[in-house]
Coordinates of C-alpha atoms (C1' of nucleotides) and ligand atoms in Angstrom, one line a residue:
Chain U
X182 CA 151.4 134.4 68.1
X183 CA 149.4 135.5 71.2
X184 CA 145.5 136.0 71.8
X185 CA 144.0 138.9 73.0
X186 CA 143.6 137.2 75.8
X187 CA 147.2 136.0 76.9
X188 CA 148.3 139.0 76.2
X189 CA 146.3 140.2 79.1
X190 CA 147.1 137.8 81.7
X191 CA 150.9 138.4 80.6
X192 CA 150.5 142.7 81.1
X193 CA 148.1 141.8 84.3
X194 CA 151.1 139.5 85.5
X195 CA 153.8 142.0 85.0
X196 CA 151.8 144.9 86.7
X197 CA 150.7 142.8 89.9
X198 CA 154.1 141.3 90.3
X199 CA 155.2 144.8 90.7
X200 CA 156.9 144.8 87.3
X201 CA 158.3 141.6 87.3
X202 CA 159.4 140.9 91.0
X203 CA 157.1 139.1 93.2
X204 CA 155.3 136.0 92.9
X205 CA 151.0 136.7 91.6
X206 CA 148.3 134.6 93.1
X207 CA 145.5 133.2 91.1
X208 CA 143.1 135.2 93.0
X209 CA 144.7 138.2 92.7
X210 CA 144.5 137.9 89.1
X211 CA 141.6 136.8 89.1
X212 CA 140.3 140.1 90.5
X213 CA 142.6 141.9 88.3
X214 CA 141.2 140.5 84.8
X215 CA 137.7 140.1 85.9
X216 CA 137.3 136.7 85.9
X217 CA 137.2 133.6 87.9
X218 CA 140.2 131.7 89.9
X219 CA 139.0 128.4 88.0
X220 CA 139.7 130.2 84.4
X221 CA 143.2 132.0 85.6
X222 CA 143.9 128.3 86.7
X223 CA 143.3 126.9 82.8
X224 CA 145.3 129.8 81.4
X225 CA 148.3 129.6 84.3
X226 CA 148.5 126.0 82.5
X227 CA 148.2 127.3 78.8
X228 CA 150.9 130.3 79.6
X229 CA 153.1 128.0 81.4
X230 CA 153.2 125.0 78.8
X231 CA 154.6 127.9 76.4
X232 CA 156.9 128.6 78.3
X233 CA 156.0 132.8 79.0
X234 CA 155.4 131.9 83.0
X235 CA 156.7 129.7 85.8
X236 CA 154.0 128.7 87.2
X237 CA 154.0 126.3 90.8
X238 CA 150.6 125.1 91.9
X239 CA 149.1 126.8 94.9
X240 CA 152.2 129.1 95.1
X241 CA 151.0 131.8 91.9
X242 CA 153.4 132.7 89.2
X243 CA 155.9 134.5 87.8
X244 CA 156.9 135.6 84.6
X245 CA 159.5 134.2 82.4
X246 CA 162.5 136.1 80.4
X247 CA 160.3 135.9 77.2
X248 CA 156.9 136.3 79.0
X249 CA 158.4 140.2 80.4
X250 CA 159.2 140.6 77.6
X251 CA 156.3 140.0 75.7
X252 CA 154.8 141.7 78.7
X253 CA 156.8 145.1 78.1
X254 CA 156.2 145.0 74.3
X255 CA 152.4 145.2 75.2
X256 CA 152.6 148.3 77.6
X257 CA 155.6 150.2 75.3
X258 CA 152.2 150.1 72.7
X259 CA 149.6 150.7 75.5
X260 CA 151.4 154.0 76.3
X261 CA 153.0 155.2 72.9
X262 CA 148.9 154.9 72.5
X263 CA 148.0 156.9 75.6
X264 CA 150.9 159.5 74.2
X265 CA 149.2 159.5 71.0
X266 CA 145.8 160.1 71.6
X267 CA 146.3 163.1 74.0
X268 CA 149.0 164.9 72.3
X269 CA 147.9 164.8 68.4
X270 CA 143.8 163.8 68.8
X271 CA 143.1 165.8 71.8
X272 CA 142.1 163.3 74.1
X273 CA 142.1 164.5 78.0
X274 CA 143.8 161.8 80.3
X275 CA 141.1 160.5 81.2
X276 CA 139.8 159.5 78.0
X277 CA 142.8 157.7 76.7
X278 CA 143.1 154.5 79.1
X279 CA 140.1 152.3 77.7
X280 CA 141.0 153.2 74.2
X281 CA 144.4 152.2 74.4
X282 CA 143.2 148.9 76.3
X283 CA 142.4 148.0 72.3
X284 CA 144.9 149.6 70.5
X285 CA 147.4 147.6 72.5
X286 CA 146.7 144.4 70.9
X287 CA 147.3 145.6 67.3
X288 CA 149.9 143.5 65.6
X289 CA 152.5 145.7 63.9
X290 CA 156.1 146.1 64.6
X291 CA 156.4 149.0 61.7
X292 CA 153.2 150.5 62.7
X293 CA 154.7 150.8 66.5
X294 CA 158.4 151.9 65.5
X295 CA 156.4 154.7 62.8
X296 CA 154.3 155.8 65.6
X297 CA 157.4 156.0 68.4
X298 CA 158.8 158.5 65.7
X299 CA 155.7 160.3 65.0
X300 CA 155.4 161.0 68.6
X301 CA 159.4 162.2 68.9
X302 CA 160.5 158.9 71.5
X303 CA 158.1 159.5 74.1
X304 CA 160.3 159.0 77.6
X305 CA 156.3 159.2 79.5
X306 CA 152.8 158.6 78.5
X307 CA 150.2 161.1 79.9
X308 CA 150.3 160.0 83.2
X309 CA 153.9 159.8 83.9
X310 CA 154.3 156.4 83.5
X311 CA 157.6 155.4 81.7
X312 CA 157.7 154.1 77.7
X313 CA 159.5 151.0 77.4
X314 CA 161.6 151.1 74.6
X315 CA 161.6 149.1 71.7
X316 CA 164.5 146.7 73.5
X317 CA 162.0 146.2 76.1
X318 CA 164.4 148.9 78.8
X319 CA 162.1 151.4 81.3
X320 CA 163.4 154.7 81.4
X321 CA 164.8 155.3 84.7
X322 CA 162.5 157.6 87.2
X323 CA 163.1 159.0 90.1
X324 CA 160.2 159.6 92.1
X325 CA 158.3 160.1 95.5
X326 CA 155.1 160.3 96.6
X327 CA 153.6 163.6 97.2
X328 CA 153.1 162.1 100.9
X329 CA 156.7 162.1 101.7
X330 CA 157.5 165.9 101.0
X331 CA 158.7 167.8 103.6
X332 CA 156.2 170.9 104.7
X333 CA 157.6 173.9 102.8
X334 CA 159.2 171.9 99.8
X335 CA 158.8 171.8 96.4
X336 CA 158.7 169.7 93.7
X337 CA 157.4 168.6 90.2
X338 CA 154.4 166.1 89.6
X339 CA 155.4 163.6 87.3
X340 CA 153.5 160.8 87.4
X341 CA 150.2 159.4 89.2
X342 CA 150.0 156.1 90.7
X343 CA 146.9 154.8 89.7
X344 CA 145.2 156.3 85.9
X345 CA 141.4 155.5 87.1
X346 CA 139.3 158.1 85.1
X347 CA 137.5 159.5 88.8
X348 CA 140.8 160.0 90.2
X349 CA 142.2 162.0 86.8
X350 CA 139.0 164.1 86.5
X351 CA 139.2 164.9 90.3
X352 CA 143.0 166.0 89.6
X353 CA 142.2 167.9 86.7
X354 CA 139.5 169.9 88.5
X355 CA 141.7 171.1 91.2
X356 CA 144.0 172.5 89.0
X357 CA 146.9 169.0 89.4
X358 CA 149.0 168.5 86.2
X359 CA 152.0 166.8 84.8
X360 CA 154.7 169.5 85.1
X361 CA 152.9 171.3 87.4
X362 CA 155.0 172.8 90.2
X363 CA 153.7 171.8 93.9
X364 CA 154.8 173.2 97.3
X365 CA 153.5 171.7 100.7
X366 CA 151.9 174.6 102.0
X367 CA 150.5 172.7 105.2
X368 CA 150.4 169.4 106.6
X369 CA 147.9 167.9 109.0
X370 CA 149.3 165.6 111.3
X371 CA 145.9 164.2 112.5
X372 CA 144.9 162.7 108.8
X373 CA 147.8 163.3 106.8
X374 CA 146.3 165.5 104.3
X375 CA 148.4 168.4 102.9
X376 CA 147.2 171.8 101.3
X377 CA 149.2 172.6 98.5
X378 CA 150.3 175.5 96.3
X379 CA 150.3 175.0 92.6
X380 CA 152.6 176.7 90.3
X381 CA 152.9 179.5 93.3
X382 CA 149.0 180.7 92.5
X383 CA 146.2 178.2 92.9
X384 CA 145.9 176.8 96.6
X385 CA 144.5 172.7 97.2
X386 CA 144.1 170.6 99.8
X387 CA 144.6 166.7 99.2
X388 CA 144.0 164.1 100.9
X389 CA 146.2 161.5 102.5
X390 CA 145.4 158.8 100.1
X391 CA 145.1 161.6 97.3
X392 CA 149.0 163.0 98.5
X393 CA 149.8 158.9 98.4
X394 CA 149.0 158.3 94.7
X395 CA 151.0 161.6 92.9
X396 CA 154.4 161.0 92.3
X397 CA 157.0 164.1 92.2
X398 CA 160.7 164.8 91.2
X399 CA 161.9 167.5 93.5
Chain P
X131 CA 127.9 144.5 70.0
X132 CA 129.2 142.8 66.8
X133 CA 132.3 140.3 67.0
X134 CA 135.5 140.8 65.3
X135 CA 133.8 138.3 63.0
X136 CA 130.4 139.3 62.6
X137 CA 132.1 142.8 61.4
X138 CA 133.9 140.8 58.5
X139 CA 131.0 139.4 57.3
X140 CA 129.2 142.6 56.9
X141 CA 131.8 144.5 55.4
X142 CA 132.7 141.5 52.8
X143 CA 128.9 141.1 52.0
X144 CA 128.9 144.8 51.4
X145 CA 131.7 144.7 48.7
X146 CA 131.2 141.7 46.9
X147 CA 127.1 143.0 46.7
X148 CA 128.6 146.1 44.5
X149 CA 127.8 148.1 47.8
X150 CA 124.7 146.4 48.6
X151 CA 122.9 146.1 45.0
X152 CA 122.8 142.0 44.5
X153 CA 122.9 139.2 46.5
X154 CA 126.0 137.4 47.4
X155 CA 126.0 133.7 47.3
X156 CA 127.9 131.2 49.9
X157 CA 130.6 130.6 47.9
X158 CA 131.3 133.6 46.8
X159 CA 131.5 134.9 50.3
X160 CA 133.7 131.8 51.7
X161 CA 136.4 132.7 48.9
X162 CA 135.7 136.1 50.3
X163 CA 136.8 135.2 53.6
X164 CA 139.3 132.5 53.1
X165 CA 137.0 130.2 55.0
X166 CA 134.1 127.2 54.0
X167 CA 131.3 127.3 52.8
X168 CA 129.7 125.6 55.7
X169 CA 131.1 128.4 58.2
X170 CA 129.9 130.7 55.7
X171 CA 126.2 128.9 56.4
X172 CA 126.4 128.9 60.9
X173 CA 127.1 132.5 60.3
X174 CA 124.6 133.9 58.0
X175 CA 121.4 132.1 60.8
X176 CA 123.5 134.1 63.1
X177 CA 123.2 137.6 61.1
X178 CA 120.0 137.0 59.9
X179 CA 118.6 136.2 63.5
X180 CA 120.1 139.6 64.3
X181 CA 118.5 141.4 61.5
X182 CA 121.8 142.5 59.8
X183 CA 121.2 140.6 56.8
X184 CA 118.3 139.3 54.8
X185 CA 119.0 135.6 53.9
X186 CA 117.5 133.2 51.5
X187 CA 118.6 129.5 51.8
X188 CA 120.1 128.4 48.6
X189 CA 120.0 132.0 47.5
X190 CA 122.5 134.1 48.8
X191 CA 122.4 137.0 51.2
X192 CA 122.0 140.5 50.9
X193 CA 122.4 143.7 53.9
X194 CA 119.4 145.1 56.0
X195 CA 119.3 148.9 56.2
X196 CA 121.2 148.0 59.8
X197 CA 123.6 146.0 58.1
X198 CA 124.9 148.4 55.6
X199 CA 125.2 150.5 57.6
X200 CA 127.5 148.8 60.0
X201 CA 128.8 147.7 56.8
X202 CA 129.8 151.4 56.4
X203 CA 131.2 152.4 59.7
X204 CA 133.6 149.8 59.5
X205 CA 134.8 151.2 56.1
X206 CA 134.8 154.2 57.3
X207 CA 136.9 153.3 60.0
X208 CA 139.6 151.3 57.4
X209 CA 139.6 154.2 55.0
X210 CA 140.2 156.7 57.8
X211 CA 142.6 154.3 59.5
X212 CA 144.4 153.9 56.1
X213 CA 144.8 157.8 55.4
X214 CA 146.3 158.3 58.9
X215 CA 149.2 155.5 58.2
X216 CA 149.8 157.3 55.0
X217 CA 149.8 161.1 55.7
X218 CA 150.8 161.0 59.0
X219 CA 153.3 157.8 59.3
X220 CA 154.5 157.8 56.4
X221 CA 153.5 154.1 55.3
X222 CA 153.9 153.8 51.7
X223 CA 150.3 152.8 50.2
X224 CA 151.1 149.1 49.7
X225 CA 151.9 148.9 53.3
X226 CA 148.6 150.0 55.0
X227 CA 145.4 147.4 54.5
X228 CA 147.1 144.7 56.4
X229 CA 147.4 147.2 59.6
X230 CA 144.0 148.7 59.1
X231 CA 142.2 145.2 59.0
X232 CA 143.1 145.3 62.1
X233 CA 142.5 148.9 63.4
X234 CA 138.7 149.6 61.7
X235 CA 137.8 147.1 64.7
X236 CA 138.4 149.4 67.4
X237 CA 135.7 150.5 68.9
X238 CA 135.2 154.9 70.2
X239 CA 133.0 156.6 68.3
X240 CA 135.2 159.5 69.7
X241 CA 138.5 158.1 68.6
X242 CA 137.1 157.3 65.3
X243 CA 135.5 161.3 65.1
X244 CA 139.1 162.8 66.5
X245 CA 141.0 161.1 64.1
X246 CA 138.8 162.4 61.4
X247 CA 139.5 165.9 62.4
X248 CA 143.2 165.1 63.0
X249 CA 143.2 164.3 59.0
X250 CA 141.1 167.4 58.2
X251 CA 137.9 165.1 57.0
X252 CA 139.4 163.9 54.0
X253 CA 137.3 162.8 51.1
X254 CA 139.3 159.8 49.9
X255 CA 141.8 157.2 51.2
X256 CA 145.3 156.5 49.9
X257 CA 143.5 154.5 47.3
X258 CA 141.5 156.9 45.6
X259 CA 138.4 155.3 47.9
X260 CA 135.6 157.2 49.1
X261 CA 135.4 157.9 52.6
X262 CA 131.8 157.4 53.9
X263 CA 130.8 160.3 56.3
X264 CA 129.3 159.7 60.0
X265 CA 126.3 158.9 58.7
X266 CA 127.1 156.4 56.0
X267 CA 127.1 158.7 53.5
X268 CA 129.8 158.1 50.3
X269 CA 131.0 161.0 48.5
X270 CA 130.4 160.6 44.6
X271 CA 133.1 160.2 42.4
X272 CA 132.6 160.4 38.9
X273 CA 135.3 157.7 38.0
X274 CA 135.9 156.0 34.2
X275 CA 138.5 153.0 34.2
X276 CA 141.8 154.1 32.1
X277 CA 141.2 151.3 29.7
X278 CA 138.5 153.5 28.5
X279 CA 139.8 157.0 27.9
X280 CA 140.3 157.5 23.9
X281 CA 143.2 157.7 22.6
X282 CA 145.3 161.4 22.9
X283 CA 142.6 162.2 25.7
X284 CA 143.7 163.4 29.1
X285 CA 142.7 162.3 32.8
X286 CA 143.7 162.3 35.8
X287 CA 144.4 159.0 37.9
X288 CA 141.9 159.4 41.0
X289 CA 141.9 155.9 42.5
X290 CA 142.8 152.3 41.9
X291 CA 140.0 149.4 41.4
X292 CA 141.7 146.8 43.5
X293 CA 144.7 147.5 46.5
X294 CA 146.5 144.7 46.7
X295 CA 150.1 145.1 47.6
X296 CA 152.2 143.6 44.3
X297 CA 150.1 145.8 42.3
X298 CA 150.4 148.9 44.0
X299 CA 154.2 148.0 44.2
X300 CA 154.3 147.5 40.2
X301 CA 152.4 151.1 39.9
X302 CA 154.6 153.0 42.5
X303 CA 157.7 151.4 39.9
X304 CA 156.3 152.5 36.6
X305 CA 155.7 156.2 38.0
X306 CA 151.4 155.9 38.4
X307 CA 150.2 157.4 41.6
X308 CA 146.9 159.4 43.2
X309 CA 146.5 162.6 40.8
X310 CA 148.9 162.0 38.6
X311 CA 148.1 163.4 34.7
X312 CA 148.1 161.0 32.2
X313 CA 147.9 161.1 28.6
X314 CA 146.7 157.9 26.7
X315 CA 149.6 158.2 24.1
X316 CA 148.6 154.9 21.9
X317 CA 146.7 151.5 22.9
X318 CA 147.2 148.3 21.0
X319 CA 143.9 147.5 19.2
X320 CA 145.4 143.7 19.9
X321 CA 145.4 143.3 23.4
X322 CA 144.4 146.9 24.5
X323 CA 147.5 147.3 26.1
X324 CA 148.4 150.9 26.5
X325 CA 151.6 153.2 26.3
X326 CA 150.7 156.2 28.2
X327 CA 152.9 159.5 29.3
X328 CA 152.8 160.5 33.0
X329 CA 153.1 164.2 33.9
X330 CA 153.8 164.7 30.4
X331 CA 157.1 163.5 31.2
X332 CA 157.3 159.9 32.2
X333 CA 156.2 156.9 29.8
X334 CA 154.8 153.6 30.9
X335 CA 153.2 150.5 29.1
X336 CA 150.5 149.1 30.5
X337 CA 148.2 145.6 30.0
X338 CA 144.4 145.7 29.0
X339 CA 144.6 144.3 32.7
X340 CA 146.3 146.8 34.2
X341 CA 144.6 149.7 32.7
X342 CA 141.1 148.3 33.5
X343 CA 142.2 148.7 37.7
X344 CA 143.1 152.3 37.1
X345 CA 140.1 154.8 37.9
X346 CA 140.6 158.6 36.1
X347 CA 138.6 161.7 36.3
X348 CA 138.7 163.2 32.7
Chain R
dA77 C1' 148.2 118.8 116.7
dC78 C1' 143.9 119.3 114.9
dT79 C1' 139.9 121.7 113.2
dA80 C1' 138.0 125.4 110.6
dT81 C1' 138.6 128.7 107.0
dT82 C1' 140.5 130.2 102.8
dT83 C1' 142.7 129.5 98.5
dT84 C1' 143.3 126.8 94.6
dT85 C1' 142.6 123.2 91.5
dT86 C1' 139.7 119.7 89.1
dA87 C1' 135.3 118.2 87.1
dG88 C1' 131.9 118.9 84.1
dG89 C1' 129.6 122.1 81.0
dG90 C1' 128.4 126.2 77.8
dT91 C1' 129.4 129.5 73.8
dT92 C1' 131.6 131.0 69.6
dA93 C1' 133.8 130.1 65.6
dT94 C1' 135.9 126.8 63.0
dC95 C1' 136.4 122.3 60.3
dT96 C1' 135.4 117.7 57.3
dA97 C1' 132.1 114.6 55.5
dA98 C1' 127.4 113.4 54.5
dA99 C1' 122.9 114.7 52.9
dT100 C1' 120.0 117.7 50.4
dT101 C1' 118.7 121.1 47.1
dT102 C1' 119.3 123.4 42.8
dA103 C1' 121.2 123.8 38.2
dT104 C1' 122.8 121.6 33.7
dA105 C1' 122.6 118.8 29.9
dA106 C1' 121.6 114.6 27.3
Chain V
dT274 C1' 112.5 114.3 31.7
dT275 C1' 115.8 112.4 34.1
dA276 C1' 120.5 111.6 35.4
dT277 C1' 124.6 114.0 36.7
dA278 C1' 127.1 117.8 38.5
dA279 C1' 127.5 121.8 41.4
dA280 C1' 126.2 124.5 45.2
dT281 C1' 124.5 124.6 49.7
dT282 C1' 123.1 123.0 54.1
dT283 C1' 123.2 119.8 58.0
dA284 C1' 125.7 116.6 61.2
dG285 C1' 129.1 115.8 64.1
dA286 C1' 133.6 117.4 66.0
dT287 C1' 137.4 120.4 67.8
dA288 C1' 139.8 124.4 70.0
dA289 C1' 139.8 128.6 72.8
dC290 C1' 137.9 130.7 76.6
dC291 C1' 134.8 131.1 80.2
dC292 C1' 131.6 129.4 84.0
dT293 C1' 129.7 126.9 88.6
dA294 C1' 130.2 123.4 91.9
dA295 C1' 132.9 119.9 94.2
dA296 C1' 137.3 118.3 95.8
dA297 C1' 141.9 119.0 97.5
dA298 C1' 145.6 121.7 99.5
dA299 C1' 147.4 125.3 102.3
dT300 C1' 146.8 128.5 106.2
dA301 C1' 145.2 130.1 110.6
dG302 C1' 143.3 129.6 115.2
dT303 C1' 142.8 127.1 119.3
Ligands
MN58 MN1 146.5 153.1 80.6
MN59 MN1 149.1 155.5 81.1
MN60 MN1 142.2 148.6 52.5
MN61 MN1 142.0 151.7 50.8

DNA sequence: ACTATTTTTTAGGGTTATCTAAATTTATAA
DNA sequence: TTATAAATTTAGATAACCCTAAAAAATAGT
């Protein structure tokens, strides 16, 4: 069985690898658990020796059949979590991320199929992001940035690319939703930013790094 | 902040103190905790130097006013925890202390103060146990075992003493469950082993044992 | 090609929670 | 009261995880 703590380096992998493809550097993930090269180095060895990474000194890592999968397992609970908290507690989406950062690590293969029912199969957590299911497959999405709409179109948000709690609040407050219906009302070729319509009533203007990290279906 | 381990301690010295009356010696505690007795001894200087407990070498250990009641927010947590698996999963009551071991360890006060609302602040846990409130406080139930209701006299069963899965499993078989009626139909003056009638309908035999780990109201 | 810089690993420790075995203290019983 | 038994603590280690500082390897710049 895993520790807390593998099962972290294993998620951290998977997300900075850009779900499984390219190779993650020890600093990187150092930076990305909070913690010092010299330690990722002691784990890289622990991880690899069971067999959940490939790991080649000085050239990072990369996760193994059984370590993605072990990888995916964690984040199906993470966001059947997420799911959870906002749409039976009441949580905003804000709230859920840290909470779910524990639940997580709770061992329980009934516990996660009872939830996955309680919750009616989940396809998305409460930003967007696609449930694994219990097999370990992603739901496919198909999704651009915000960024790359044409002026005049419209679209649906359906995801955001980043779940920090500034960014969600800051969404929140200018009226940005999942399901919410955008058009590009405007676009400033200077900076890139955009003012948009939402739902055909309330009026926004975004940024270009705002426009960058909200993913649409059109 | 308390480890995963600290919080064990409190909430075992708690129980096996008859909720915090007398002290609880080593031993007593590393049976407890399926550990030794020396562990037992590294982590009582640790408590005590923290003021959770008050600890008298050779003489056991008993919980500060802090102690208890961390004691009784982890309790808390495992009752509510327990409830949820049950009315909202659908775990059958033999199936839940494992999982909520682990879950009265998570730490949001505002998870912890949803999820009580979600459940509609319920009084008692799938066991019959009292629920203690946000402050520490413990309902009072008025509770006699079954091994001592008279003969012909009616009760109802309101919790169980002890929850461990085969006997839970052996009740749910023989037709005893949370607020059932029972009628003490004869008891063995030999080995106070009872016959009783459940619901008026269903009949059971059960040991001196068995009947002494059955709470009623009368 | 050869330094200088950056990245990564190794060396040497520290902390927490555990253990077994030995020493000490308390309890029991002749 | 004094020896023996039982309970408890202390001593000495180990494993997991983390750290800083030093050494080694890879990369970049001239
Ligand atoms: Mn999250
Ligand atoms: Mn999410
Ligand atoms: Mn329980
Ligand atoms: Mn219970």
């Amino acid at each position: 069985m895993l520790s807390f703590t593998e099962e972290n380096y294993l998620k951290t992998i998977y997300h900075l690898s850009g779900e499984g493809q390219k190779a993650v550097l020890t600093t990187e993930l150092a930076a990305g658990l909070n913690t010092r090269p010299a330690t990722v180095t002691d784990m890289l060895k622990k991880l690899s020796a069971k067999d959940l990474i490939a790991y080649e000194k000085y050239y990072g890592v990369q996760l193994t059949k059984k370590g993605k999968a072990e990888a995916l397992l964690i984040i199906r609970k993470h966001r059947l979590w997420e799911t959870f908290l906002v749409e039976k507690l009441g949580f905003t989406w804000d709230e859920v991320h840290e909470v779910a950062e524990q639940l997580e690590h709770i061992q329980s293969p009934l516990l996660i199929e009872k939830l996955d029912a309680f919750l009616g199969h989940p396809k998305t957590d409460p930003h967007g992001h696609p449930i694994p299911d219990k097999t370990g497959k992603l739901p496919v999405m198909i999704q651009t940035p915000l960024a790359e709409v044409d002026v005049k179109g419209k679209a649906t948000i359906s995801a955001v690319r980043h779940a920090s709690a500034v960014f969600l609040q800051y969404l929140s407050k200018i009226g940005v939703y999942i399901g919410a219906t955008v058009q590009v009302a405007e676009r400033n070729e200077f900076d890139r930013s955009v003012q948009i319509v939402i739902d055909g009533k309330k009026k926004a203007y975004l940024s270009r790094e705002a426009s960058e990290n909200i993913m649409v279906e059109k």
